[in-house]
Amino acid sequence: MKKLKYIIAVSAIFMAASCDDYLDQDNLGEKGLSTYYKTPTDIEEAMSGVYNAIYTVNIHSEEQIAANLMDNMMFGGGGPDDKTAKWVDNFEDPAEDTYHDMWKQSYNGISRANAIIEAIPLADFSKNFKTAAEAEDFKKQALGEALFMRAFFYFRLAKFFGGVPLILTYDADRYVGRSTYEETFAVIASDLKAAIETMPATPITSIPTARYGHANKWVAEAYLARVYLFYTGYMTNVEKKATADLPLVDGGSITGTQAASYLTDCINNSGHKLASDFRNLWAYSYVNKSAGTNVLPWATTEGLSWVGQDGIAPTFGTGNFETMFVQRFSFGDWGWTNGNIYTNRLALFNSMRGNSQVPFGEGWGWCTINPKLYSGWSDLDPRKRGSILEVGRADQGTAGYARDKGDHETGYFNKKYASLQHDNGEGSNVGMFVQMYAWSNADMQLMHAQDFIFMRFADVLLMHSEITQTAEGLNAVRLRAKLGPVGYSINAIKDERLHEFAFEGIHWFDILRWGDVEASFNDVIPVRNSGVDANYSVKYRPETKGLVPIPETEMRVLNGVYTQNPGW
């Protein structure tokens, strides 16, 4: 890991694709650690740099792509040349640095967050606000956000790589060994706890807000519960070290009761709530209004109305109170300068290969859907067809689907994050978001501006039920899906989470923490591989413990300081 000499923080909108451009360089803007972070504008620009580290250049380093490829409910897919997707799907490493961008960008984000965490207590913003209370609230929010984002990046690293090097100050030695799994999660938990205790408890009263896309106290509470469930489950079911508590750096711990209390606070006081219809969370529920034509009759008949994202929400809906934390893609008309990063590549890579339909356009055909999920999902649950795109159906706009364009074809694709397009009034099918935002570049690879949702309120409810072993949150989510109440059981939770969060990059980590991975990868599935009938099965390798390899570049640079993960 290179040592940062300076941070030249600019708005995320203008961050270059490769953050290495800002490593080991002279101070181009005369803004170093001694002169920067002096005004709220400095802090906001620096925070944009922290958030920008979520984006990665290499597609396999994008968290949601990696997690979906490893999930038993999604296959590698793609075409004959998309070998890397198939290798990852089978827990093989396509290249020695498959996940290097995830590693590098996470540490870029951590380093930038460290700088803010160190600078905020020393800053005096009293001249920038009308009252001392406003200045103090700004400082608390900024410090809490930086703590949250440091925890976010360490959690991303830990989920994929296990215990990692802990670099907790801006000038800390980068050439340190890996910490243990327990030590890594202690830092994550401690940062989240501090973020919760630091950030103001400001309820969400209107959507959109100027803070859309930023973390807040409620997001930190939700993430602490997610971290608690993942750590205790992984330690108990993968490491075989039964654990009921999440460690803290000071030697204390977060208990299940404490994790549940944070969720209770979020439920009662955040202002977040479920969308009225599950399908309104996804951009396809707006395509009829966007297109001006009845391209999806059922969407009109059933009165769907997208709750939206960002500043465009009031145009067509009541606002999105369910989404809590996202990766944003609606910045601007990037063209090819940075478009390959700032377009939603989950929508691009998961969409139908070689099939330009209306309203569901084409993509690269990765992550095709396991038909077992479709066949085992009740037709009474509207989330089934609200999540899975079926080919060859006129009511889905896929009647013209041409088979045999890709591999692992099952006839099912990810509808939540799908390529969306319609006639632009001039006889050309153009991306829905391209038309909504009036972008000039209509390339099908750059037209996906749908936010990726990292956390939504439904997860808060289901996590609360799981931790407390009560059915209230579980049944609130079921009621929204027009399903009857059930009593609490872990199997009911597993079933609900599978159907509520399908293809959102969550299920893989769920089955891993529940210890269900080995039992989940024993199916032989009939597929079509570029026109040839075949059987497909995923070969999970338990010796990996669900982790991916440490990038070989990092292994070589530190020359013996790191040990490689088991199985790699």
Coordinates of C-alpha atoms in Angstrom, one line a residue:
M1 CA 0.0 0.0 0.0
K2 CA 1.5 3.3 -1.0
K3 CA 1.8 6.0 1.6
L4 CA -0.3 9.1 1.0
K5 CA 1.8 12.2 1.3
Y6 CA -1.1 14.6 0.7
I7 CA -4.8 14.4 0.2
I8 CA -6.1 16.7 -2.6
A9 CA -9.8 16.3 -1.8
V10 CA -12.2 17.4 -4.5
S11 CA -15.9 16.7 -5.1
A12 CA -16.7 13.1 -5.9
I13 CA -18.2 14.4 -9.2
F14 CA -14.7 15.4 -10.3
M15 CA -12.7 12.5 -8.8
A16 CA -10.6 10.7 -11.4
A17 CA -11.1 7.0 -12.1
S18 CA -7.8 5.9 -10.6
C19 CA -7.2 7.2 -7.2
D20 CA -3.6 6.2 -7.5
D21 CA -3.2 9.4 -9.4
Y22 CA -3.3 11.1 -6.1
L23 CA -0.7 8.9 -4.3
D24 CA 2.9 9.9 -3.8
Q25 CA 2.6 13.3 -5.6
D26 CA 3.5 16.8 -4.8
N27 CA 0.9 19.1 -3.2
L28 CA -0.5 20.4 -6.4
G29 CA -3.2 22.6 -4.8
E30 CA -1.1 24.1 -1.9
K31 CA -3.5 22.2 0.4
G32 CA -1.7 19.8 2.8
L33 CA -2.7 18.4 6.1
S34 CA -1.6 21.5 7.9
T35 CA -3.7 23.9 5.8
Y36 CA -6.7 21.9 4.8
Y37 CA -9.8 20.8 6.8
K38 CA -10.2 24.4 8.0
T39 CA -13.6 25.2 6.7
P40 CA -16.9 23.2 6.2
T41 CA -16.3 23.3 2.5
D42 CA -12.9 21.6 3.0
I43 CA -14.6 18.9 5.1
E44 CA -17.4 18.3 2.6
E45 CA -14.9 18.1 -0.3
A46 CA -12.7 15.7 1.7
M47 CA -15.8 13.6 2.6
S48 CA -16.7 13.3 -1.1
G49 CA -13.3 11.8 -1.6
V50 CA -14.1 9.2 1.1
Y51 CA -17.3 8.2 -0.5
N52 CA -15.7 8.1 -3.9
A53 CA -13.5 5.2 -2.8
I54 CA -16.6 3.0 -3.0
Y55 CA -16.2 3.0 -6.8
T56 CA -13.7 0.5 -8.3
V57 CA -12.3 0.2 -11.8
N58 CA -12.1 -3.6 -12.0
I59 CA -15.6 -5.1 -12.2
H60 CA -14.8 -8.1 -9.9
S61 CA -13.8 -5.6 -7.2
E62 CA -17.3 -4.2 -7.1
E63 CA -18.9 -5.6 -4.0
Q64 CA -22.3 -6.3 -5.3
I65 CA -20.9 -8.1 -8.4
A66 CA -18.5 -10.2 -6.4
A67 CA -21.2 -11.2 -3.9
N68 CA -23.7 -12.1 -6.5
L69 CA -21.3 -14.2 -8.5
M70 CA -20.5 -16.2 -5.3
D71 CA -24.2 -16.6 -4.4
N72 CA -25.8 -20.0 -5.1
M73 CA -28.9 -18.3 -6.5
M74 CA -26.9 -16.7 -9.4
F75 CA -24.6 -18.2 -12.0
G76 CA -21.5 -16.9 -13.8
G77 CA -23.3 -16.4 -17.1
G78 CA -21.9 -14.1 -19.8
G79 CA -20.6 -15.3 -23.1
P80 CA -17.8 -17.7 -24.0
D81 CA -15.3 -15.0 -23.5
D82 CA -16.5 -14.1 -20.0
K83 CA -14.4 -16.8 -18.3
T84 CA -13.6 -14.7 -15.2
A85 CA -17.3 -14.6 -14.2
K86 CA -17.5 -18.4 -14.4
W87 CA -14.3 -18.9 -12.5
V88 CA -15.4 -16.6 -9.7
D89 CA -18.7 -18.4 -9.6
N90 CA -16.8 -21.7 -9.0
F91 CA -14.5 -20.2 -6.3
E92 CA -11.5 -20.0 -8.6
D93 CA -9.3 -17.0 -9.0
P94 CA -9.3 -15.7 -12.6
A95 CA -6.2 -13.6 -12.1
E96 CA -3.7 -12.9 -9.4
D97 CA -5.2 -9.4 -8.7
T98 CA -8.9 -10.1 -9.2
Y99 CA -9.9 -8.1 -6.1
H100 CA -7.0 -5.7 -6.0
D101 CA -9.2 -2.6 -6.7
M102 CA -11.4 -3.5 -3.8
W103 CA -8.4 -3.7 -1.5
K104 CA -6.8 -0.6 -2.9
Q105 CA -9.9 1.6 -2.9
S106 CA -10.9 0.5 0.6
Y107 CA -7.6 1.6 1.9
N108 CA -7.8 4.9 0.0
G109 CA -11.2 5.5 1.7
I110 CA -9.8 4.5 5.1
S111 CA -6.8 6.9 4.7
R112 CA -9.1 9.8 3.7
A113 CA -11.4 9.0 6.6
N114 CA -8.4 8.9 9.0
A115 CA -7.4 12.4 7.9
I116 CA -10.9 13.8 8.7
I117 CA -11.1 11.9 12.0
E118 CA -7.9 13.5 13.1
A119 CA -8.6 17.0 11.8
I120 CA -12.2 17.5 13.0
P121 CA -11.5 17.8 16.7
L122 CA -8.9 20.5 16.0
A123 CA -11.1 22.6 13.6
D124 CA -12.9 25.7 14.6
F125 CA -16.0 26.3 12.5
S126 CA -17.6 28.9 14.7
K127 CA -17.2 31.6 12.1
N128 CA -19.0 29.6 9.5
F129 CA -22.3 29.1 11.3
K130 CA -24.8 31.5 13.0
T131 CA -24.7 29.7 16.3
A132 CA -22.2 27.6 18.2
A133 CA -24.7 24.8 18.3
E134 CA -24.9 24.6 14.5
A135 CA -21.1 24.5 14.3
E136 CA -21.0 21.7 16.8
D137 CA -23.6 19.7 15.0
F138 CA -21.7 20.0 11.8
K139 CA -18.5 18.8 13.5
K140 CA -20.4 15.8 15.1
Q141 CA -22.0 14.8 11.8
A142 CA -18.7 15.0 9.9
L143 CA -16.8 13.1 12.5
G144 CA -19.5 10.5 12.7
E145 CA -19.7 10.1 9.0
A146 CA -15.9 9.6 8.8
L147 CA -16.0 7.0 11.5
F148 CA -18.9 5.2 9.8
M149 CA -17.1 5.2 6.4
R150 CA -13.9 3.8 7.9
A151 CA -16.0 1.0 9.4
F152 CA -17.8 0.5 6.1
F153 CA -14.5 0.0 4.3
Y154 CA -13.1 -2.3 6.9
F155 CA -16.3 -4.3 6.9
R156 CA -16.1 -4.6 3.1
L157 CA -12.5 -5.8 3.4
A158 CA -13.3 -8.2 6.3
K159 CA -16.3 -9.8 4.5
F160 CA -14.1 -10.7 1.5
F161 CA -10.6 -11.0 2.9
G162 CA -10.9 -11.8 6.6
G163 CA -8.6 -10.2 9.0
V164 CA -6.7 -7.3 7.4
P165 CA -4.0 -4.7 8.2
L166 CA -5.4 -2.1 10.6
I167 CA -4.3 1.5 9.7
L168 CA -6.0 3.8 12.1
T169 CA -4.1 7.1 11.8
Y170 CA -3.2 9.0 8.7
D171 CA 0.6 8.7 9.2
A172 CA 0.5 5.1 10.4
D173 CA 2.9 2.5 9.0
R174 CA 1.3 1.0 5.9
Y175 CA 3.6 -2.0 5.9
V176 CA 2.1 -3.9 8.8
G177 CA 0.8 -7.4 8.9
R178 CA -2.7 -8.6 9.0
S179 CA -4.7 -8.3 12.2
T180 CA -6.9 -11.2 13.4
Y181 CA -10.5 -11.5 12.4
E182 CA -11.5 -10.6 16.0
E183 CA -9.2 -7.5 16.0
T184 CA -10.5 -6.3 12.7
F185 CA -14.2 -6.6 13.7
A186 CA -13.4 -4.9 17.0
V187 CA -12.3 -1.8 15.1
I188 CA -15.4 -2.0 12.9
A189 CA -17.7 -2.3 15.9
S190 CA -16.0 0.4 17.8
D191 CA -16.1 2.9 14.9
L192 CA -19.8 2.2 14.4
K193 CA -20.6 2.6 18.1
A194 CA -18.7 5.9 18.1
A195 CA -20.4 7.1 15.0
I196 CA -23.8 6.3 16.6
E197 CA -22.9 8.2 19.7
T198 CA -21.5 11.1 17.8
M199 CA -23.9 11.9 15.0
P200 CA -27.0 14.0 15.7
A201 CA -30.3 12.0 15.9
T202 CA -32.0 13.9 13.1
P203 CA -35.1 12.1 11.8
I204 CA -35.8 11.8 8.1
T205 CA -38.9 14.0 7.6
S206 CA -38.7 14.7 3.9
I207 CA -37.3 13.1 0.8
P208 CA -35.2 14.1 -0.9
T209 CA -32.8 15.9 1.5
A210 CA -29.5 17.6 1.0
R211 CA -28.0 14.7 2.8
Y212 CA -29.2 12.0 0.4
G213 CA -26.5 9.4 -0.1
H214 CA -24.7 10.3 3.1
A215 CA -24.5 8.2 6.2
N216 CA -26.2 9.2 9.4
K217 CA -26.9 7.9 12.9
W218 CA -29.7 5.5 11.7
V219 CA -27.5 4.0 9.0
A220 CA -24.7 3.4 11.5
E221 CA -27.2 1.7 13.8
A222 CA -28.4 -0.6 11.0
Y223 CA -24.8 -1.4 10.0
L224 CA -23.8 -2.3 13.6
A225 CA -26.6 -4.9 13.7
R226 CA -25.5 -6.2 10.3
V227 CA -21.9 -6.5 11.5
Y228 CA -23.1 -8.1 14.7
L229 CA -25.0 -10.8 12.9
F230 CA -22.3 -11.5 10.4
Y231 CA -19.5 -11.7 12.9
T232 CA -21.2 -13.9 15.4
G233 CA -22.6 -16.1 12.7
Y234 CA -19.3 -16.5 10.9
M235 CA -17.3 -17.2 14.0
T236 CA -19.9 -19.7 15.2
N237 CA -20.6 -21.5 11.9
V238 CA -17.5 -21.1 9.8
E239 CA -14.7 -20.7 12.4
K240 CA -16.5 -23.1 14.8
K241 CA -15.9 -20.8 17.7
A242 CA -19.3 -20.2 19.2
T243 CA -19.7 -16.5 19.8
A244 CA -22.6 -14.4 20.9
D245 CA -20.9 -11.0 21.3
L246 CA -19.2 -8.6 18.9
P247 CA -15.9 -7.4 20.4
L248 CA -14.9 -3.8 20.9
V249 CA -11.3 -2.4 20.9
D250 CA -11.4 -1.5 24.6
G251 CA -12.1 -5.0 25.6
G252 CA -15.9 -4.6 25.9
S253 CA -18.4 -6.0 23.5
I254 CA -21.7 -5.5 21.8
T255 CA -24.3 -8.0 22.9
G256 CA -27.4 -9.1 21.0
T257 CA -29.5 -7.0 23.3
Q258 CA -27.5 -3.9 22.6
A259 CA -27.6 -4.5 18.8
A260 CA -31.4 -4.9 19.0
S261 CA -31.7 -1.7 21.0
Y262 CA -30.0 0.2 18.2
L263 CA -32.4 -1.2 15.7
T264 CA -35.3 -0.3 18.0
D265 CA -34.1 3.2 18.1
C266 CA -33.9 3.3 14.3
I267 CA -37.4 1.8 13.9
N268 CA -39.0 4.2 16.4
N269 CA -37.1 7.5 15.7
S270 CA -35.4 7.5 12.3
G271 CA -38.4 8.4 10.2
H272 CA -37.6 5.6 7.8
K273 CA -40.4 3.3 6.8
L274 CA -41.3 0.7 4.2
A275 CA -42.4 1.7 0.7
S276 CA -46.1 0.9 0.1
D277 CA -45.3 -1.7 -2.5
F278 CA -42.0 -3.6 -2.8
R279 CA -41.9 -3.1 -6.5
N280 CA -42.0 0.6 -6.2
L281 CA -38.4 0.5 -4.9
W282 CA -37.1 -0.5 -8.4
A283 CA -36.8 1.8 -11.4
Y284 CA -38.8 -0.5 -13.7
S285 CA -42.0 0.7 -11.9
Y286 CA -41.5 4.1 -13.4
V287 CA -40.7 3.1 -17.0
N288 CA -44.4 3.5 -18.2
K289 CA -44.5 7.1 -17.1
S290 CA -41.0 7.8 -18.4
A291 CA -41.8 6.2 -21.8
G292 CA -45.2 7.9 -22.1
T293 CA -46.6 4.6 -23.4
N294 CA -48.0 1.5 -21.8
V295 CA -45.0 -0.7 -22.2
L296 CA -45.7 -2.7 -19.0
P297 CA -49.5 -3.1 -18.7
W298 CA -49.3 -4.7 -15.3
A299 CA -47.3 -1.8 -13.8
T300 CA -50.2 0.5 -14.8
T301 CA -52.9 -1.9 -13.8
E302 CA -51.5 -2.4 -10.3
G303 CA -50.8 1.3 -9.8
L304 CA -47.0 1.1 -9.4
S305 CA -45.2 4.4 -8.8
W306 CA -41.4 4.4 -8.3
V307 CA -40.4 6.0 -5.0
G308 CA -37.4 7.3 -6.8
Q309 CA -34.0 8.6 -5.7
D310 CA -32.3 11.8 -5.2
G311 CA -33.8 15.1 -6.3
I312 CA -36.1 13.5 -8.9
A313 CA -38.3 11.7 -6.4
P314 CA -41.1 14.3 -6.0
T315 CA -41.6 14.4 -9.7
F316 CA -43.5 11.1 -9.7
G317 CA -43.7 9.6 -6.2
T318 CA -44.2 10.3 -2.5
G319 CA -40.5 10.0 -1.8
N320 CA -38.2 7.1 -0.8
F321 CA -38.3 6.6 2.9
E322 CA -37.1 3.0 2.8
T323 CA -33.7 3.4 1.2
M324 CA -31.1 4.3 3.8
F325 CA -27.6 4.1 2.3
V326 CA -26.7 3.8 -1.4
Q327 CA -24.0 3.9 -4.0
R328 CA -25.0 6.7 -6.3
F329 CA -24.8 6.7 -10.0
S330 CA -26.9 9.7 -11.0
F331 CA -24.1 12.2 -11.1
G332 CA -24.0 13.4 -14.7
D333 CA -23.3 12.8 -18.3
W334 CA -19.9 11.3 -18.0
G335 CA -19.3 9.9 -21.4
W336 CA -16.3 7.5 -21.5
T337 CA -14.1 9.7 -19.3
N338 CA -15.4 8.1 -16.1
G339 CA -18.6 6.5 -17.2
N340 CA -17.3 3.0 -16.9
I341 CA -17.1 3.5 -13.1
Y342 CA -20.0 5.9 -12.5
T343 CA -22.6 3.9 -14.4
N344 CA -24.4 1.1 -12.4
R345 CA -22.5 -1.9 -13.8
L346 CA -24.7 -4.4 -11.9
A347 CA -27.5 -3.3 -14.2
L348 CA -25.2 -3.5 -17.2
F349 CA -23.6 -6.8 -16.5
N350 CA -26.7 -8.6 -15.2
S351 CA -29.0 -7.7 -18.1
M352 CA -29.9 -9.9 -21.1
R353 CA -27.0 -10.7 -23.3
G354 CA -27.5 -9.7 -27.0
N355 CA -31.1 -8.7 -26.5
S356 CA -32.2 -5.1 -26.9
Q357 CA -35.8 -5.2 -25.7
V358 CA -38.2 -2.5 -24.5
P359 CA -38.3 -1.7 -21.7
F360 CA -35.6 -4.2 -20.6
G361 CA -32.4 -3.6 -22.6
E362 CA -29.3 -5.6 -23.1
G363 CA -26.2 -6.2 -21.1
W364 CA -23.5 -8.9 -20.7
G365 CA -25.7 -11.7 -19.3
W366 CA -23.8 -12.3 -16.1
C367 CA -25.4 -13.6 -12.9
T368 CA -28.2 -15.5 -14.5
I369 CA -30.9 -16.7 -12.0
N370 CA -31.0 -20.2 -10.6
P371 CA -34.4 -21.6 -11.7
K372 CA -34.7 -23.3 -8.3
L373 CA -35.4 -19.9 -6.8
Y374 CA -38.2 -19.2 -9.3
S375 CA -39.8 -22.6 -9.0
G376 CA -39.7 -22.6 -5.2
W377 CA -41.1 -19.1 -4.9
S378 CA -44.9 -18.8 -4.4
D379 CA -46.8 -17.0 -7.2
L380 CA -48.8 -15.3 -4.4
D381 CA -45.8 -13.3 -3.5
P382 CA -45.6 -10.2 -5.7
R383 CA -41.8 -10.0 -5.0
K384 CA -41.3 -13.0 -7.3
R385 CA -42.1 -11.3 -10.5
G386 CA -41.0 -8.0 -8.9
S387 CA -37.5 -9.4 -8.7
I388 CA -37.1 -12.0 -11.5
L389 CA -37.2 -11.0 -15.2
E390 CA -38.7 -13.8 -17.3
V391 CA -37.8 -14.1 -20.9
G392 CA -40.2 -14.8 -23.7
R393 CA -43.2 -13.0 -22.1
A394 CA -45.1 -10.2 -23.8
D395 CA -46.3 -8.8 -20.5
Q396 CA -42.6 -8.4 -19.4
G397 CA -41.6 -6.9 -22.7
T398 CA -39.4 -9.9 -23.4
A399 CA -41.5 -11.7 -26.1
G400 CA -38.7 -11.1 -28.6
Y401 CA -36.0 -12.6 -26.5
A402 CA -33.5 -14.5 -28.7
R403 CA -32.0 -17.5 -26.9
D404 CA -28.5 -18.8 -27.2
K405 CA -26.7 -15.5 -26.9
G406 CA -24.8 -16.4 -23.8
D407 CA -23.9 -19.1 -21.3
H408 CA -25.7 -20.4 -18.3
E409 CA -29.0 -19.3 -19.8
T410 CA -31.9 -20.2 -17.6
G411 CA -34.5 -17.8 -18.9
Y412 CA -34.3 -15.6 -15.8
F413 CA -32.5 -12.4 -15.1
N414 CA -32.2 -9.8 -12.3
K415 CA -35.2 -7.4 -12.7
K416 CA -34.3 -5.1 -9.7
Y417 CA -31.1 -3.9 -11.4
A418 CA -31.8 -4.1 -15.1
S419 CA -31.1 -2.1 -18.2
L420 CA -34.1 0.1 -18.9
Q421 CA -34.9 1.9 -22.2
H422 CA -37.7 3.1 -24.4
D423 CA -38.4 5.0 -27.6
N424 CA -37.2 8.5 -27.4
G425 CA -39.9 9.8 -29.8
E426 CA -37.5 9.8 -32.7
G427 CA -37.6 6.1 -33.4
S428 CA -34.6 5.1 -31.3
N429 CA -34.6 3.1 -28.1
V430 CA -32.6 5.1 -25.6
G431 CA -31.9 4.5 -21.9
M432 CA -34.6 5.7 -19.5
F433 CA -32.1 7.6 -17.3
V434 CA -30.4 9.1 -20.4
Q435 CA -33.8 10.6 -21.3
M436 CA -34.7 11.6 -17.7
Y437 CA -31.4 13.4 -17.2
A438 CA -31.0 14.7 -20.8
W439 CA -27.6 13.1 -21.3
S440 CA -25.9 13.4 -24.7
N441 CA -24.2 10.0 -24.7
A442 CA -26.7 7.2 -25.1
D443 CA -24.2 4.3 -25.2
M444 CA -25.9 1.3 -23.7
Q445 CA -22.9 0.7 -21.4
L446 CA -23.2 4.1 -19.8
M447 CA -26.9 4.6 -19.4
H448 CA -27.5 3.0 -16.0
A449 CA -28.1 5.6 -13.3
Q450 CA -30.1 3.6 -10.8
D451 CA -28.6 3.8 -7.3
F452 CA -27.4 0.6 -5.7
I453 CA -29.0 0.1 -2.3
F454 CA -26.6 -1.0 0.4
M455 CA -29.1 -0.7 3.3
R456 CA -32.9 -0.3 3.4
F457 CA -35.4 -0.3 6.2
A458 CA -36.8 -3.8 5.4
D459 CA -33.4 -5.1 6.5
V460 CA -33.7 -3.2 9.8
L461 CA -37.0 -4.9 10.5
L462 CA -35.8 -8.4 9.6
M463 CA -32.5 -8.1 11.5
H464 CA -34.5 -7.0 14.6
S465 CA -36.7 -10.1 14.3
E466 CA -33.6 -12.3 13.9
I467 CA -31.7 -10.9 16.9
T468 CA -34.7 -10.7 19.2
Q469 CA -36.3 -14.0 17.8
T470 CA -39.6 -12.2 17.5
A471 CA -42.0 -12.1 14.5
E472 CA -43.0 -8.4 14.5
G473 CA -40.5 -7.1 12.0
L474 CA -40.7 -10.3 10.0
N475 CA -44.5 -9.9 9.6
A476 CA -44.3 -6.2 8.8
V477 CA -42.2 -7.1 5.8
R478 CA -44.5 -10.0 4.9
L479 CA -47.6 -7.7 5.2
R480 CA -46.1 -5.3 2.7
A481 CA -45.8 -8.3 0.3
K482 CA -49.5 -9.1 1.0
L483 CA -48.6 -12.3 2.8
G484 CA -50.1 -13.6 6.0
P485 CA -48.3 -13.5 9.4
V486 CA -46.1 -16.4 10.6
G487 CA -44.5 -17.3 13.9
Y488 CA -40.9 -16.6 14.4
S489 CA -38.4 -19.3 13.3
I490 CA -34.9 -19.1 11.9
N491 CA -36.2 -20.9 8.8
A492 CA -38.9 -18.2 8.4
I493 CA -36.2 -15.5 8.6
K494 CA -34.0 -17.3 6.0
D495 CA -36.9 -17.7 3.6
E496 CA -38.0 -14.0 4.0
R497 CA -34.5 -12.7 3.6
L498 CA -34.0 -14.8 0.4
H499 CA -37.1 -13.4 -1.1
E500 CA -36.9 -9.8 0.1
F501 CA -33.2 -9.3 -0.8
A502 CA -32.7 -11.5 -3.8
F503 CA -29.9 -10.2 -6.1
E504 CA -29.0 -7.3 -3.7
G505 CA -25.6 -8.7 -2.8
I506 CA -26.8 -9.9 0.7
H507 CA -27.8 -13.5 0.3
W508 CA -24.2 -14.8 -0.1
F509 CA -23.2 -13.3 3.2
D510 CA -26.4 -14.6 4.8
I511 CA -25.8 -18.2 3.9
L512 CA -22.2 -17.9 4.8
R513 CA -22.9 -16.6 8.4
W514 CA -25.7 -19.2 8.8
G515 CA -23.3 -22.0 7.9
D516 CA -25.5 -23.0 5.0
V517 CA -23.0 -22.7 2.2
E518 CA -21.9 -26.3 1.7
A519 CA -25.5 -27.5 1.7
S520 CA -26.5 -24.8 -0.7
F521 CA -24.1 -25.8 -3.5
N522 CA -25.2 -29.4 -4.3
D523 CA -27.6 -28.8 -7.3
V524 CA -27.2 -29.8 -10.9
I525 CA -29.0 -27.2 -13.1
P526 CA -29.9 -27.6 -16.8
V527 CA -28.7 -24.5 -18.7
R528 CA -27.9 -23.4 -22.3
N529 CA -24.3 -22.6 -23.1
S530 CA -24.3 -20.5 -26.3
G531 CA -26.9 -22.8 -27.8
V532 CA -25.8 -26.1 -26.3
D533 CA -27.8 -27.9 -23.6
A534 CA -25.6 -28.5 -20.5
N535 CA -25.8 -29.2 -16.9
Y536 CA -24.2 -26.8 -14.5
S537 CA -23.2 -27.1 -10.8
V538 CA -21.2 -24.7 -8.7
K539 CA -18.2 -26.2 -6.8
Y540 CA -17.9 -24.4 -3.5
R541 CA -14.5 -25.0 -1.8
P542 CA -15.0 -25.1 2.0
E543 CA -11.2 -24.7 2.6
T544 CA -11.5 -21.1 1.5
K545 CA -14.0 -20.4 4.4
G546 CA -15.8 -18.1 2.0
L547 CA -12.9 -15.7 1.6
V548 CA -11.2 -14.5 -1.6
P549 CA -7.4 -14.3 -2.0
I550 CA -5.3 -11.4 -0.9
P551 CA -4.1 -9.7 -4.1
E552 CA -0.8 -11.0 -5.2
T553 CA 0.5 -7.5 -5.8
E554 CA 0.1 -6.7 -2.1
M555 CA 1.7 -10.0 -1.2
R556 CA 4.7 -9.2 -3.3
V557 CA 5.1 -5.6 -2.1
L558 CA 5.1 -6.6 1.5
N559 CA 7.2 -9.7 0.7
G560 CA 6.3 -12.1 3.5
V561 CA 4.5 -9.7 5.8
Y562 CA 1.0 -11.1 4.8
T563 CA -0.1 -14.7 4.8
Q564 CA -2.4 -15.8 2.0
N565 CA -5.9 -16.9 2.8
P566 CA -6.6 -20.7 3.1
G567 CA -7.3 -22.5 -0.1
W568 CA -5.6 -19.9 -2.4

